[in-house]
Short mmCIF file of C-alpha atoms in Angstrom, two decimals:
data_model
loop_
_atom_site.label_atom_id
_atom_site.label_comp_id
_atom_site.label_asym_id
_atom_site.label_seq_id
_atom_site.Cartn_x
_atom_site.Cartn_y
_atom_site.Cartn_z
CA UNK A 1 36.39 -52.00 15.07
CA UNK A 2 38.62 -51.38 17.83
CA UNK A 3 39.87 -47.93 18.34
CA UNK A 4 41.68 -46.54 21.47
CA UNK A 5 42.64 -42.76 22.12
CA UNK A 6 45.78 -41.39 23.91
CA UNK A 7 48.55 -38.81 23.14
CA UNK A 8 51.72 -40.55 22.48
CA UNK A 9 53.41 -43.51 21.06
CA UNK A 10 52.68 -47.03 21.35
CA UNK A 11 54.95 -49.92 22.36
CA UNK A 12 55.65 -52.52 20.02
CA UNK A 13 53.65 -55.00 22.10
CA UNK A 14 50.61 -52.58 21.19
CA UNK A 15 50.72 -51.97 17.88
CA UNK A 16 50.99 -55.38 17.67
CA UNK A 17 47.74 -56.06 19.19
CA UNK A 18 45.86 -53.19 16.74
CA UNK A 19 47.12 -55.10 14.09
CA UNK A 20 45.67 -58.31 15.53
CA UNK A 21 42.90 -56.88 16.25
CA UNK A 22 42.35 -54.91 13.16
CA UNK A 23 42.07 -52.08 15.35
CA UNK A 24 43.27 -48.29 15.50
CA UNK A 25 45.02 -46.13 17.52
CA UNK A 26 43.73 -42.54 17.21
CA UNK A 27 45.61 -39.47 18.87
CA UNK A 28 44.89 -36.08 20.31
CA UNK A 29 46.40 -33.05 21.20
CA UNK A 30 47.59 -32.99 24.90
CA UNK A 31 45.02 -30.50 26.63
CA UNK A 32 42.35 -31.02 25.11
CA UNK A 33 40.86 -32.87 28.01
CA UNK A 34 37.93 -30.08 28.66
CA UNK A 35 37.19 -30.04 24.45
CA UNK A 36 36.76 -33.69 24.97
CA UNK A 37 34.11 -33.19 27.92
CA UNK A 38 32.04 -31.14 25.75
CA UNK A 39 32.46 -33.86 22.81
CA UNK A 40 30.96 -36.90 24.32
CA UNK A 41 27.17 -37.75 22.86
CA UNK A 42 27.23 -41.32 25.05
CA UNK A 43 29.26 -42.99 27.71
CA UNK A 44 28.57 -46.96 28.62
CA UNK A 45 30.23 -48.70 31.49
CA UNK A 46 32.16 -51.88 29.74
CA UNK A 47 33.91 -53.42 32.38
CA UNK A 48 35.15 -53.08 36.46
CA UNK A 49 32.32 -50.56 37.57
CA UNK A 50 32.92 -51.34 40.91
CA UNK A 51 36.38 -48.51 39.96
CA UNK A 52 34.25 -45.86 39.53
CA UNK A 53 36.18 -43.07 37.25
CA UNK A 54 38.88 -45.79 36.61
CA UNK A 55 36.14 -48.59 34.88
CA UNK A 56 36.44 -49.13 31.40
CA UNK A 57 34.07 -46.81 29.12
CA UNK A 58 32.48 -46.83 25.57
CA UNK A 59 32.33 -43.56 24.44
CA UNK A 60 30.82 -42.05 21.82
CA UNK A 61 32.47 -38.86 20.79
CA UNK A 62 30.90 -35.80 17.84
CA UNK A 63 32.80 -33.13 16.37
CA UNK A 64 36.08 -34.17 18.45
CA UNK A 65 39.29 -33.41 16.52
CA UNK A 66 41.84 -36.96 16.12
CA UNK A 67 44.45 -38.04 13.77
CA UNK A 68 45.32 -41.50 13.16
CA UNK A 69 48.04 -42.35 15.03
CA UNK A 70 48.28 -46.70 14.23
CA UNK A 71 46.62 -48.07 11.63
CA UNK A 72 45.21 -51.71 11.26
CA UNK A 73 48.35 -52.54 9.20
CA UNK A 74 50.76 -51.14 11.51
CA UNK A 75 51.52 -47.93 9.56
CA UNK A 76 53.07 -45.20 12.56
CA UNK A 77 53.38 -41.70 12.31
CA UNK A 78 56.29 -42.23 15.59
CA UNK A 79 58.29 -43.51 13.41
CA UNK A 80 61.21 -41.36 11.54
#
């Protein structure tokens, strides 16, 4: 499953691809940067090493506190 983290809403052209994708969009709290540090059992280089901080990672997170955000149908909690 595809799952991406961030703090915020999604465009339309996003949620879009979750749904393709059958993947999720998962959110956290702004700040919580340094909890997330302290979270992450396993990081893997996926793609563009050669950018350093900026590649693209696989992380594997424990005990770090997300909500669902997207789901694989589409379902928002942006929306009002």
């Amino acid at each position: 499953m595809l799952c991406t983290i961030g703090k915020g809403e999604r465009s339309s052209a996003v949620t879009d691809a979750i749904i393709k994708n059958s993947g999720i969009y998962l959110c956290a709290l702004g700040g919580c940067g340094a909890l997330a540090s302290e979270c992450i059992g396993k990081c893997e280089v996926i793609a563009f090493e050669e950018l350093g901080c900026e590649s693209i990672k696989r992380l594997e997170f424990k005990n770090f506190p997300l909500i669902v955000g997207i789901d694989s149908k589409g379902n928002t909690i942006f929306k009002k």
